Amino acid sequence: MRTCFWFSTYLVLGGLGSTNALADAFDNYALDGSIELPTGAGPFDTLADGRIVTIVAADIMVENVAGSGTFGLLGVLPNADISGFGASFLRVSPNGGQIAVGNNGGASGVDFEVGVFDSATLAGQWLRAASFDATWLDEVSIALSAGDFSTGIVTMLDTTSVDTANPINPTAVSNIGGASGGVAFDGLGNLYTGNGFMAAGPSGTGVVKAFSMSDWTNATGTATPLNFEMSGLEIVDVLSASSLGYDAEGNLHVAGGDFDLPKVDFVALVRSNVVASALAGLGAADISDASQVRRLDPDNIDNFNFYSVCYNASLRRLHIRSAGSTTVFTYNDPTQPVPTVSTWGLGVMCLSMITMATLVLRKQTVAVRSVA
């Protein structure tokens, strides 16, 4: 507990404002090559052993050896109805045992399903659920961002639902004032999502907010979704709030793009202590400050790339890909091993404890003053 208190005090009093705190990977990531996906490859992710897995129509292709760039056919998704535009997402579960695939509305464009399959045998099922992007919470629940171009939501799909036509899928966050963005969880179960393209607002394109695990689980349990525009903590406003995710040290990566230059042609990497600062209610990241938000652009030729990104925990790499391209650029941090218990997890946990304690003390102080 003493170590935890010291570390959280460091975060609150010094580390949150420091440009060198915690996550060396933020500075050390460097472009170290590229991999070619199979022709026609749609979205991709990485398995627990570091191999890339992707989807071509309904075919699941897996890298033969991690980092090799050579792929073999794992199999064909059973009973698949994939949109002619391809799948909307492919996400590997935390332990690598399952793959979730969004069918992007199917051939009709309106019959949305999420398929959940064993990553070795492809045995599984399709569940009817609207979705744009997704991320696993655990081996059972998947957060889905969904909606049209006017209002977005985030739901929590129970992949073990028996009634696949009407699965358990309560809404956690509603009233996102625009199109769906990305969705992610941090190590404490806090939920992150954003406005993918501003419509009603008032949030603009690229606004990413965080919602505490206690808040969003209460929302799903009581059927009272959190209002994106009225609640949550703003973390950053950049690009189109898509392909959200974290590396092992808690740096948040954001991809996508807005139609206004210079809101395209890079991946944003938000330093972990800046994220922690925003979670503590001290304000969102300053995207004009390179010590807070780093811009990664692996393609120096095309100045209008709309990138997606995912983190390969096994190889300590960021994989970055431009829309419509089969080339995946890799950024590696060669200096840092993946920690068994990440500094990020410890830091945010301690920071959360300090923050909650501060709120309690403030409430007690207000109560005493009121009595006085």
mmCIF file of C-alpha atoms in Angstrom:
data_model
loop_
_atom_site.group_PDB
_atom_site.id
_atom_site.type_symbol
_atom_site.label_atom_id
_atom_site.label_comp_id
_atom_site.label_asym_id
_atom_site.label_seq_id
_atom_site.Cartn_x
_atom_site.Cartn_y
_atom_site.Cartn_z
ATOM 1 C CA MET A 1 0.000 0.000 0.000
ATOM 2 C CA ARG A 2 2.882 2.368 0.778
ATOM 3 C CA THR A 3 4.331 1.826 -2.711
ATOM 4 C CA CYS A 4 0.923 2.375 -4.234
ATOM 5 C CA PHE A 5 0.451 5.632 -2.301
ATOM 6 C CA TRP A 6 3.881 6.912 -3.312
ATOM 7 C CA PHE A 7 3.292 6.069 -6.935
ATOM 8 C CA SER A 8 -0.142 7.671 -7.077
ATOM 9 C CA THR A 9 1.176 10.751 -5.277
ATOM 10 C CA TYR A 10 3.881 10.939 -7.931
ATOM 11 C CA LEU A 11 1.230 10.770 -10.625
ATOM 12 C CA VAL A 12 -0.939 13.449 -9.065
ATOM 13 C CA LEU A 13 1.755 15.862 -7.948
ATOM 14 C CA GLY A 14 4.459 15.368 -10.535
ATOM 15 C CA GLY A 15 4.025 12.635 -13.078
ATOM 16 C CA LEU A 16 0.844 13.913 -14.657
ATOM 17 C CA GLY A 17 2.556 17.000 -15.922
ATOM 18 C CA SER A 18 5.863 15.398 -16.813
ATOM 19 C CA THR A 19 6.889 14.728 -20.385
ATOM 20 C CA ASN A 20 9.103 11.798 -19.352
ATOM 21 C CA ALA A 21 6.823 9.910 -16.958
ATOM 22 C CA LEU A 22 6.048 6.228 -17.116
ATOM 23 C CA ALA A 23 5.759 5.193 -20.741
ATOM 24 C CA ASP A 24 9.087 5.147 -22.554
ATOM 25 C CA ALA A 25 7.392 3.336 -25.422
ATOM 26 C CA PHE A 26 5.709 6.621 -26.267
ATOM 27 C CA ASP A 27 9.086 8.019 -27.324
ATOM 28 C CA ASN A 28 10.738 4.788 -28.447
ATOM 29 C CA TYR A 29 8.289 3.501 -31.033
ATOM 30 C CA ALA A 30 10.036 3.495 -34.398
ATOM 31 C CA LEU A 31 9.019 2.300 -37.852
ATOM 32 C CA ASP A 32 10.781 -1.030 -38.412
ATOM 33 C CA GLY A 33 9.204 -2.529 -41.517
ATOM 34 C CA SER A 34 5.961 -3.691 -43.048
ATOM 35 C CA ILE A 35 3.912 -6.810 -43.768
ATOM 36 C CA GLU A 36 1.655 -7.485 -46.728
ATOM 37 C CA LEU A 37 -1.770 -8.892 -45.958
ATOM 38 C CA PRO A 38 -3.416 -11.294 -48.416
ATOM 39 C CA THR A 39 -5.158 -9.726 -51.406
ATOM 40 C CA GLY A 40 -8.636 -8.569 -50.453
ATOM 41 C CA ALA A 41 -7.928 -8.677 -46.717
ATOM 42 C CA GLY A 42 -10.407 -6.890 -44.505
ATOM 43 C CA PRO A 43 -9.913 -5.985 -40.826
ATOM 44 C CA PHE A 44 -7.215 -7.764 -38.848
ATOM 45 C CA ASP A 45 -6.039 -8.403 -35.305
ATOM 46 C CA THR A 46 -3.322 -10.431 -33.581
ATOM 47 C CA LEU A 47 -3.487 -13.776 -31.802
ATOM 48 C CA ALA A 48 -1.950 -14.431 -28.398
ATOM 49 C CA ASP A 49 1.264 -15.701 -30.000
ATOM 50 C CA GLY A 50 1.665 -12.549 -32.107
ATOM 51 C CA ARG A 51 0.455 -13.906 -35.441
ATOM 52 C CA ILE A 52 -1.809 -11.666 -37.513
ATOM 53 C CA VAL A 53 -5.282 -12.978 -38.304
ATOM 54 C CA THR A 54 -7.433 -11.377 -41.003
ATOM 55 C CA ILE A 55 -10.550 -12.040 -43.050
ATOM 56 C CA VAL A 56 -10.961 -12.182 -46.835
ATOM 57 C CA ALA A 57 -14.687 -12.377 -47.662
ATOM 58 C CA ALA A 58 -15.598 -15.259 -45.275
ATOM 59 C CA ASP A 59 -12.118 -16.848 -45.263
ATOM 60 C CA ILE A 60 -10.037 -16.576 -42.109
ATOM 61 C CA MET A 61 -6.352 -16.233 -42.918
ATOM 62 C CA VAL A 62 -3.635 -16.604 -40.275
ATOM 63 C CA GLU A 63 0.041 -15.736 -40.411
ATOM 64 C CA ASN A 64 2.124 -18.921 -40.492
ATOM 65 C CA VAL A 65 4.770 -17.522 -38.138
ATOM 66 C CA ALA A 66 4.549 -14.290 -36.166
ATOM 67 C CA GLY A 67 6.147 -11.464 -38.111
ATOM 68 C CA SER A 68 6.670 -13.571 -41.261
ATOM 69 C CA GLY A 69 4.075 -11.935 -43.484
ATOM 70 C CA THR A 70 3.136 -15.315 -44.985
ATOM 71 C CA PHE A 71 -0.441 -16.470 -44.511
ATOM 72 C CA GLY A 72 -2.411 -19.715 -44.705
ATOM 73 C CA LEU A 73 -6.126 -20.454 -44.748
ATOM 74 C CA LEU A 74 -7.482 -21.408 -41.334
ATOM 75 C CA GLY A 75 -10.971 -22.026 -42.672
ATOM 76 C CA VAL A 76 -14.245 -20.492 -43.820
ATOM 77 C CA LEU A 77 -16.683 -18.949 -41.353
ATOM 78 C CA PRO A 78 -19.786 -21.147 -41.187
ATOM 79 C CA ASN A 79 -23.110 -19.703 -42.378
ATOM 80 C CA ALA A 80 -21.497 -16.347 -43.084
ATOM 81 C CA ASP A 81 -23.435 -13.476 -44.632
ATOM 82 C CA ILE A 82 -20.709 -10.867 -45.105
ATOM 83 C CA SER A 83 -21.316 -7.512 -46.770
ATOM 84 C CA GLY A 84 -19.885 -6.990 -50.225
ATOM 85 C CA PHE A 85 -17.824 -4.216 -48.616
ATOM 86 C CA GLY A 86 -16.255 -6.780 -46.299
ATOM 87 C CA ALA A 87 -16.469 -7.378 -42.558
ATOM 88 C CA SER A 88 -16.680 -4.356 -40.280
ATOM 89 C CA PHE A 89 -14.313 -5.731 -37.636
ATOM 90 C CA LEU A 90 -12.353 -8.755 -36.476
ATOM 91 C CA ARG A 91 -11.383 -8.910 -32.807
ATOM 92 C CA VAL A 92 -9.504 -11.614 -30.900
ATOM 93 C CA SER A 93 -10.608 -12.318 -27.310
ATOM 94 C CA PRO A 94 -8.231 -11.537 -24.410
ATOM 95 C CA ASN A 95 -6.899 -15.100 -24.091
ATOM 96 C CA GLY A 96 -6.786 -15.593 -27.856
ATOM 97 C CA GLY A 97 -9.291 -18.426 -27.848
ATOM 98 C CA GLN A 98 -12.103 -16.700 -29.747
ATOM 99 C CA ILE A 99 -12.608 -14.428 -32.732
ATOM 100 C CA ALA A 100 -15.473 -11.956 -33.097
ATOM 101 C CA VAL A 101 -16.453 -10.750 -36.579
ATOM 102 C CA GLY A 102 -18.938 -8.071 -37.618
ATOM 103 C CA ASN A 103 -20.753 -8.876 -40.875
ATOM 104 C CA ASN A 104 -21.224 -5.178 -41.761
ATOM 105 C CA GLY A 105 -24.918 -5.665 -42.444
ATOM 106 C CA GLY A 106 -24.560 -8.695 -44.684
ATOM 107 C CA ALA A 107 -25.420 -8.814 -48.375
ATOM 108 C CA SER A 108 -28.565 -6.745 -47.768
ATOM 109 C CA GLY A 109 -26.673 -4.080 -45.829
ATOM 110 C CA VAL A 110 -29.256 -4.115 -43.039
ATOM 111 C CA ASP A 111 -29.015 -7.585 -41.476
ATOM 112 C CA PHE A 112 -26.346 -6.934 -38.861
ATOM 113 C CA GLU A 113 -24.786 -9.889 -37.087
ATOM 114 C CA VAL A 114 -21.769 -10.542 -34.877
ATOM 115 C CA GLY A 115 -20.120 -13.933 -35.236
ATOM 116 C CA VAL A 116 -18.205 -15.516 -32.360
ATOM 117 C CA PHE A 117 -15.939 -18.435 -33.257
ATOM 118 C CA ASP A 118 -13.257 -20.643 -31.766
ATOM 119 C CA SER A 119 -9.946 -19.310 -33.058
ATOM 120 C CA ALA A 120 -8.647 -22.820 -33.804
ATOM 121 C CA THR A 121 -11.694 -24.647 -35.170
ATOM 122 C CA LEU A 122 -13.994 -21.755 -36.207
ATOM 123 C CA ALA A 123 -16.895 -23.463 -34.466
ATOM 124 C CA GLY A 124 -19.354 -20.854 -33.260
ATOM 125 C CA GLN A 125 -22.496 -18.884 -33.940
ATOM 126 C CA TRP A 126 -23.886 -15.633 -35.323
ATOM 127 C CA LEU A 127 -25.829 -13.288 -33.061
ATOM 128 C CA ARG A 128 -28.099 -10.559 -34.372
ATOM 129 C CA ALA A 129 -26.653 -7.247 -33.220
ATOM 130 C CA ALA A 130 -25.925 -3.884 -34.787
ATOM 131 C CA SER A 131 -22.243 -2.967 -34.795
ATOM 132 C CA PHE A 132 -19.554 -0.768 -36.303
ATOM 133 C CA ASP A 133 -16.574 -1.617 -34.109
ATOM 134 C CA ALA A 134 -16.006 -3.855 -31.110
ATOM 135 C CA THR A 135 -13.708 -4.867 -28.291
ATOM 136 C CA TRP A 136 -13.793 -7.766 -25.842
ATOM 137 C CA LEU A 137 -14.227 -7.075 -22.137
ATOM 138 C CA ASP A 138 -13.546 -10.701 -21.201
ATOM 139 C CA GLU A 139 -14.183 -14.115 -22.743
ATOM 140 C CA VAL A 140 -17.964 -13.617 -22.694
ATOM 141 C CA SER A 141 -18.813 -9.941 -23.228
ATOM 142 C CA ILE A 142 -18.102 -7.723 -26.219
ATOM 143 C CA ALA A 143 -18.649 -3.971 -26.344
ATOM 144 C CA LEU A 144 -20.152 -2.907 -29.667
ATOM 145 C CA SER A 145 -20.262 0.609 -31.035
ATOM 146 C CA ALA A 146 -23.261 1.052 -33.308
ATOM 147 C CA GLY A 147 -25.742 3.542 -34.703
ATOM 148 C CA ASP A 148 -26.241 5.634 -37.806
ATOM 149 C CA PHE A 149 -24.634 8.913 -38.830
ATOM 150 C CA SER A 150 -26.828 10.922 -36.478
ATOM 151 C CA THR A 151 -26.668 9.063 -33.158
ATOM 152 C CA GLY A 152 -24.263 6.446 -31.840
ATOM 153 C CA ILE A 153 -24.471 3.979 -28.968
ATOM 154 C CA VAL A 154 -22.361 1.336 -27.223
ATOM 155 C CA THR A 155 -23.909 -1.972 -26.196
ATOM 156 C CA MET A 156 -22.598 -4.977 -24.260
ATOM 157 C CA LEU A 157 -23.230 -8.236 -26.104
ATOM 158 C CA ASP A 158 -23.386 -11.499 -24.159
ATOM 159 C CA THR A 159 -21.820 -13.946 -26.608
ATOM 160 C CA THR A 160 -23.258 -16.930 -24.734
ATOM 161 C CA SER A 161 -26.845 -15.809 -25.385
ATOM 162 C CA VAL A 162 -29.053 -18.780 -26.252
ATOM 163 C CA ASP A 163 -31.512 -16.745 -28.313
ATOM 164 C CA THR A 164 -29.193 -15.635 -31.104
ATOM 165 C CA ALA A 165 -31.971 -13.678 -32.833
ATOM 166 C CA ASN A 166 -32.512 -11.625 -29.653
ATOM 167 C CA PRO A 167 -29.293 -11.861 -27.665
ATOM 168 C CA ILE A 168 -28.624 -10.158 -24.354
ATOM 169 C CA ASN A 169 -27.212 -6.826 -25.525
ATOM 170 C CA PRO A 170 -28.030 -3.906 -23.177
ATOM 171 C CA THR A 171 -27.009 -0.355 -24.014
ATOM 172 C CA ALA A 172 -24.205 1.114 -21.900
ATOM 173 C CA VAL A 173 -23.783 4.507 -23.594
ATOM 174 C CA SER A 174 -26.299 6.379 -25.726
ATOM 175 C CA ASN A 175 -26.749 9.771 -27.397
ATOM 176 C CA ILE A 176 -23.355 10.021 -29.053
ATOM 177 C CA GLY A 177 -23.993 13.088 -31.196
ATOM 178 C CA GLY A 178 -22.755 11.594 -34.430
ATOM 179 C CA ALA A 179 -21.571 8.416 -36.096
ATOM 180 C CA SER A 180 -20.088 5.485 -34.207
ATOM 181 C CA GLY A 181 -16.427 5.639 -33.293
ATOM 182 C CA GLY A 182 -14.078 3.092 -31.785
ATOM 183 C CA VAL A 183 -14.495 1.366 -28.445
ATOM 184 C CA ALA A 184 -11.920 0.137 -25.917
ATOM 185 C CA PHE A 185 -11.374 -0.867 -22.296
ATOM 186 C CA ASP A 186 -8.413 -0.116 -20.072
ATOM 187 C CA GLY A 187 -7.035 -2.442 -17.403
ATOM 188 C CA LEU A 188 -9.616 -1.300 -14.853
ATOM 189 C CA GLY A 189 -12.608 -1.887 -17.119
ATOM 190 C CA ASN A 190 -13.205 1.773 -17.883
ATOM 191 C CA LEU A 191 -15.020 2.099 -21.206
ATOM 192 C CA TYR A 192 -13.775 4.438 -23.946
ATOM 193 C CA THR A 193 -15.682 5.483 -27.059
ATOM 194 C CA GLY A 194 -16.050 8.523 -29.262
ATOM 195 C CA ASN A 195 -17.871 10.566 -31.852
ATOM 196 C CA GLY A 196 -16.861 9.214 -35.254
ATOM 197 C CA PHE A 197 -18.431 11.994 -37.313
ATOM 198 C CA MET A 198 -20.267 14.962 -35.814
ATOM 199 C CA ALA A 199 -23.970 15.269 -36.528
ATOM 200 C CA ALA A 200 -26.182 16.680 -33.772
ATOM 201 C CA GLY A 201 -23.283 17.145 -31.361
ATOM 202 C CA PRO A 202 -22.504 19.034 -29.265
ATOM 203 C CA SER A 203 -19.407 16.824 -29.214
ATOM 204 C CA GLY A 204 -17.346 17.122 -32.373
ATOM 205 C CA THR A 205 -15.727 14.535 -34.586
ATOM 206 C CA GLY A 206 -12.917 12.821 -32.708
ATOM 207 C CA VAL A 207 -14.014 13.438 -29.123
ATOM 208 C CA VAL A 208 -13.089 10.403 -27.010
ATOM 209 C CA LYS A 209 -14.667 9.987 -23.578
ATOM 210 C CA ALA A 210 -14.156 7.515 -20.746
ATOM 211 C CA PHE A 211 -16.845 5.996 -18.536
ATOM 212 C CA SER A 212 -15.988 4.237 -15.293
ATOM 213 C CA MET A 213 -16.713 0.532 -14.970
ATOM 214 C CA SER A 214 -19.052 1.168 -12.048
ATOM 215 C CA ASP A 215 -21.031 3.677 -14.102
ATOM 216 C CA TRP A 216 -21.412 1.654 -17.278
ATOM 217 C CA THR A 217 -22.161 -1.615 -15.451
ATOM 218 C CA ASN A 218 -24.842 0.211 -13.480
ATOM 219 C CA ALA A 219 -26.187 1.569 -16.760
ATOM 220 C CA THR A 220 -26.518 -1.865 -18.339
ATOM 221 C CA GLY A 221 -27.858 -3.418 -15.150
ATOM 222 C CA THR A 222 -30.586 -0.812 -14.660
ATOM 223 C CA ALA A 223 -31.418 -0.187 -18.337
ATOM 224 C CA THR A 224 -30.468 3.488 -17.946
ATOM 225 C CA PRO A 225 -27.735 4.164 -20.525
ATOM 226 C CA LEU A 226 -25.137 6.828 -19.876
ATOM 227 C CA ASN A 227 -25.633 9.967 -21.965
ATOM 228 C CA PHE A 228 -22.416 10.513 -23.921
ATOM 229 C CA GLU A 229 -23.029 14.231 -24.359
ATOM 230 C CA MET A 230 -23.884 14.818 -20.716
ATOM 231 C CA SER A 231 -21.471 12.532 -18.885
ATOM 232 C CA GLY A 232 -18.074 10.871 -19.068
ATOM 233 C CA LEU A 233 -14.572 12.349 -18.991
ATOM 234 C CA GLU A 234 -13.085 13.720 -22.194
ATOM 235 C CA ILE A 235 -9.693 12.138 -22.860
ATOM 236 C CA VAL A 236 -8.738 13.577 -26.245
ATOM 237 C CA ASP A 237 -10.264 15.160 -29.351
ATOM 238 C CA VAL A 238 -8.409 13.868 -32.402
ATOM 239 C CA LEU A 239 -9.026 12.284 -35.828
ATOM 240 C CA SER A 240 -12.331 10.347 -35.803
ATOM 241 C CA ALA A 241 -12.027 8.495 -32.503
ATOM 242 C CA SER A 242 -11.610 5.180 -34.301
ATOM 243 C CA SER A 243 -9.486 2.078 -33.702
ATOM 244 C CA LEU A 244 -9.156 2.906 -30.021
ATOM 245 C CA GLY A 245 -6.827 0.774 -27.945
ATOM 246 C CA TYR A 246 -3.951 0.592 -25.486
ATOM 247 C CA ASP A 247 -0.419 -0.718 -25.508
ATOM 248 C CA ALA A 248 1.147 -2.491 -22.508
ATOM 249 C CA GLU A 249 2.195 0.798 -20.906
ATOM 250 C CA GLY A 250 -1.154 2.527 -21.176
ATOM 251 C CA ASN A 251 -0.517 4.758 -24.178
ATOM 252 C CA LEU A 252 -3.827 5.251 -25.978
ATOM 253 C CA HIS A 253 -3.790 4.943 -29.759
ATOM 254 C CA VAL A 254 -6.435 6.640 -31.897
ATOM 255 C CA ALA A 255 -6.846 6.367 -35.661
ATOM 256 C CA GLY A 256 -9.287 7.339 -38.393
ATOM 257 C CA GLY A 257 -9.503 10.855 -39.739
ATOM 258 C CA ASP A 258 -11.651 13.907 -40.288
ATOM 259 C CA PHE A 259 -12.183 15.410 -43.711
ATOM 260 C CA ASP A 260 -10.476 18.642 -42.732
ATOM 261 C CA LEU A 261 -6.691 18.785 -43.064
ATOM 262 C CA PRO A 262 -4.599 18.301 -40.968
ATOM 263 C CA LYS A 263 -7.026 15.916 -39.245
ATOM 264 C CA VAL A 264 -5.874 13.016 -41.399
ATOM 265 C CA ASP A 265 -2.677 11.178 -42.300
ATOM 266 C CA PHE A 266 -1.468 10.076 -38.880
ATOM 267 C CA VAL A 267 -2.157 7.850 -35.913
ATOM 268 C CA ALA A 268 -2.382 9.656 -32.578
ATOM 269 C CA LEU A 269 -0.588 8.177 -29.578
ATOM 270 C CA VAL A 270 -1.672 9.731 -26.272
ATOM 271 C CA ARG A 271 0.915 9.414 -23.507
ATOM 272 C CA SER A 272 -0.227 7.213 -20.616
ATOM 273 C CA ASN A 273 0.223 9.816 -17.879
ATOM 274 C CA VAL A 274 -1.794 12.288 -19.957
ATOM 275 C CA VAL A 275 -4.604 9.725 -20.105
ATOM 276 C CA ALA A 276 -4.317 9.285 -16.333
ATOM 277 C CA SER A 277 -4.519 13.044 -15.898
ATOM 278 C CA ALA A 278 -7.701 13.186 -17.963
ATOM 279 C CA LEU A 279 -9.171 10.294 -15.949
ATOM 280 C CA ALA A 280 -8.466 12.285 -12.793
ATOM 281 C CA GLY A 281 -10.568 15.133 -14.166
ATOM 282 C CA LEU A 282 -7.623 17.410 -14.944
ATOM 283 C CA GLY A 283 -8.505 18.006 -18.577
ATOM 284 C CA ALA A 284 -8.170 16.366 -21.958
ATOM 285 C CA ALA A 285 -4.908 15.892 -23.836
ATOM 286 C CA ASP A 286 -3.519 18.828 -25.802
ATOM 287 C CA ILE A 287 -3.071 17.478 -29.336
ATOM 288 C CA SER A 288 -0.808 20.391 -30.262
ATOM 289 C CA ASP A 289 1.722 19.311 -27.606
ATOM 290 C CA ALA A 290 3.961 16.578 -29.032
ATOM 291 C CA SER A 291 4.977 15.535 -25.516
ATOM 292 C CA GLN A 292 1.341 14.620 -24.847
ATOM 293 C CA VAL A 293 0.141 13.368 -28.238
ATOM 294 C CA ARG A 294 2.596 11.876 -30.708
ATOM 295 C CA ARG A 295 1.755 11.579 -34.416
ATOM 296 C CA LEU A 296 2.819 8.459 -36.321
ATOM 297 C CA ASP A 297 2.736 8.566 -40.127
ATOM 298 C CA PRO A 298 4.546 5.651 -41.800
ATOM 299 C CA ASP A 299 3.718 6.724 -45.368
ATOM 300 C CA ASN A 300 5.612 9.827 -46.495
ATOM 301 C CA ILE A 301 4.208 9.738 -50.035
ATOM 302 C CA ASP A 302 0.435 9.884 -49.562
ATOM 303 C CA ASN A 303 -0.660 12.844 -47.436
ATOM 304 C CA PHE A 304 -4.295 11.784 -47.169
ATOM 305 C CA ASN A 305 -4.176 8.421 -45.377
ATOM 306 C CA PHE A 306 -6.990 7.282 -43.119
ATOM 307 C CA TYR A 307 -5.233 4.812 -40.841
ATOM 308 C CA SER A 308 -6.381 1.987 -38.591
ATOM 309 C CA VAL A 309 -4.156 0.589 -35.854
ATOM 310 C CA CYS A 310 -3.921 -2.347 -33.466
ATOM 311 C CA TYR A 311 -1.410 -3.361 -30.817
ATOM 312 C CA ASN A 312 0.475 -6.652 -30.944
ATOM 313 C CA ALA A 313 1.218 -7.387 -27.284
ATOM 314 C CA SER A 314 3.328 -10.480 -27.993
ATOM 315 C CA LEU A 315 5.735 -8.624 -30.292
ATOM 316 C CA ARG A 316 5.412 -5.201 -28.577
ATOM 317 C CA ARG A 317 4.382 -3.641 -31.886
ATOM 318 C CA LEU A 318 1.859 -1.222 -33.249
ATOM 319 C CA HIS A 319 0.413 -2.332 -36.593
ATOM 320 C CA ILE A 320 -0.734 0.596 -38.752
ATOM 321 C CA ARG A 321 -2.636 0.287 -42.007
ATOM 322 C CA SER A 322 -4.100 2.823 -44.426
ATOM 323 C CA ALA A 323 -7.664 2.325 -45.639
ATOM 324 C CA GLY A 324 -7.801 0.331 -48.866
ATOM 325 C CA SER A 325 -4.220 -0.899 -48.563
ATOM 326 C CA THR A 326 -2.889 -4.376 -47.768
ATOM 327 C CA THR A 327 0.361 -2.968 -46.362
ATOM 328 C CA VAL A 328 0.652 -3.071 -42.582
ATOM 329 C CA PHE A 329 3.447 -0.908 -41.167
ATOM 330 C CA THR A 330 4.993 -1.980 -37.882
ATOM 331 C CA TYR A 331 6.263 0.277 -35.114
ATOM 332 C CA ASN A 332 8.418 -1.442 -32.536
ATOM 333 C CA ASP A 333 9.723 -0.416 -29.136
ATOM 334 C CA PRO A 334 12.901 -2.504 -28.932
ATOM 335 C CA THR A 335 13.879 -1.302 -25.461
ATOM 336 C CA GLN A 336 10.914 -2.329 -23.351
ATOM 337 C CA PRO A 337 9.660 -5.831 -22.465
ATOM 338 C CA VAL A 338 5.958 -6.229 -21.749
ATOM 339 C CA PRO A 339 5.658 -6.059 -17.935
ATOM 340 C CA THR A 340 3.956 -8.865 -16.050
ATOM 341 C CA VAL A 341 2.019 -6.263 -14.106
ATOM 342 C CA SER A 342 2.084 -3.098 -16.149
ATOM 343 C CA THR A 343 3.080 0.211 -14.651
ATOM 344 C CA TRP A 344 -0.063 1.548 -16.266
ATOM 345 C CA GLY A 345 -2.335 -0.852 -14.409
ATOM 346 C CA LEU A 346 -0.710 -0.096 -11.073
ATOM 347 C CA GLY A 347 -0.620 3.628 -11.702
ATOM 348 C CA VAL A 348 -4.219 4.020 -12.782
ATOM 349 C CA MET A 349 -5.427 1.766 -9.974
ATOM 350 C CA CYS A 350 -3.606 3.848 -7.406
ATOM 351 C CA LEU A 351 -4.673 7.097 -9.056
ATOM 352 C CA SER A 352 -8.290 5.930 -8.975
ATOM 353 C CA MET A 353 -7.973 5.141 -5.271
ATOM 354 C CA ILE A 354 -6.521 8.578 -4.564
ATOM 355 C CA THR A 355 -9.197 10.261 -6.688
ATOM 356 C CA MET A 356 -12.029 8.392 -4.947
ATOM 357 C CA ALA A 357 -10.521 9.185 -1.540
ATOM 358 C CA THR A 358 -10.257 12.864 -2.487
ATOM 359 C CA LEU A 359 -13.913 12.930 -3.541
ATOM 360 C CA VAL A 360 -14.935 11.340 -0.234
ATOM 361 C CA LEU A 361 -12.894 13.884 1.728
ATOM 362 C CA ARG A 362 -14.434 16.729 -0.264
ATOM 363 C CA LYS A 363 -17.940 15.408 0.435
ATOM 364 C CA GLN A 364 -17.115 15.082 4.137
ATOM 365 C CA THR A 365 -15.719 18.610 4.196
ATOM 366 C CA VAL A 366 -18.835 19.984 2.518
ATOM 367 C CA ALA A 367 -21.010 18.102 4.995
ATOM 368 C CA VAL A 368 -19.089 19.519 7.980
ATOM 369 C CA ARG A 369 -19.315 23.053 6.570
ATOM 370 C CA SER A 370 -23.046 22.620 6.008
ATOM 371 C CA VAL A 371 -23.574 21.521 9.608
ATOM 372 C CA ALA A 372 -21.422 24.377 10.854
#
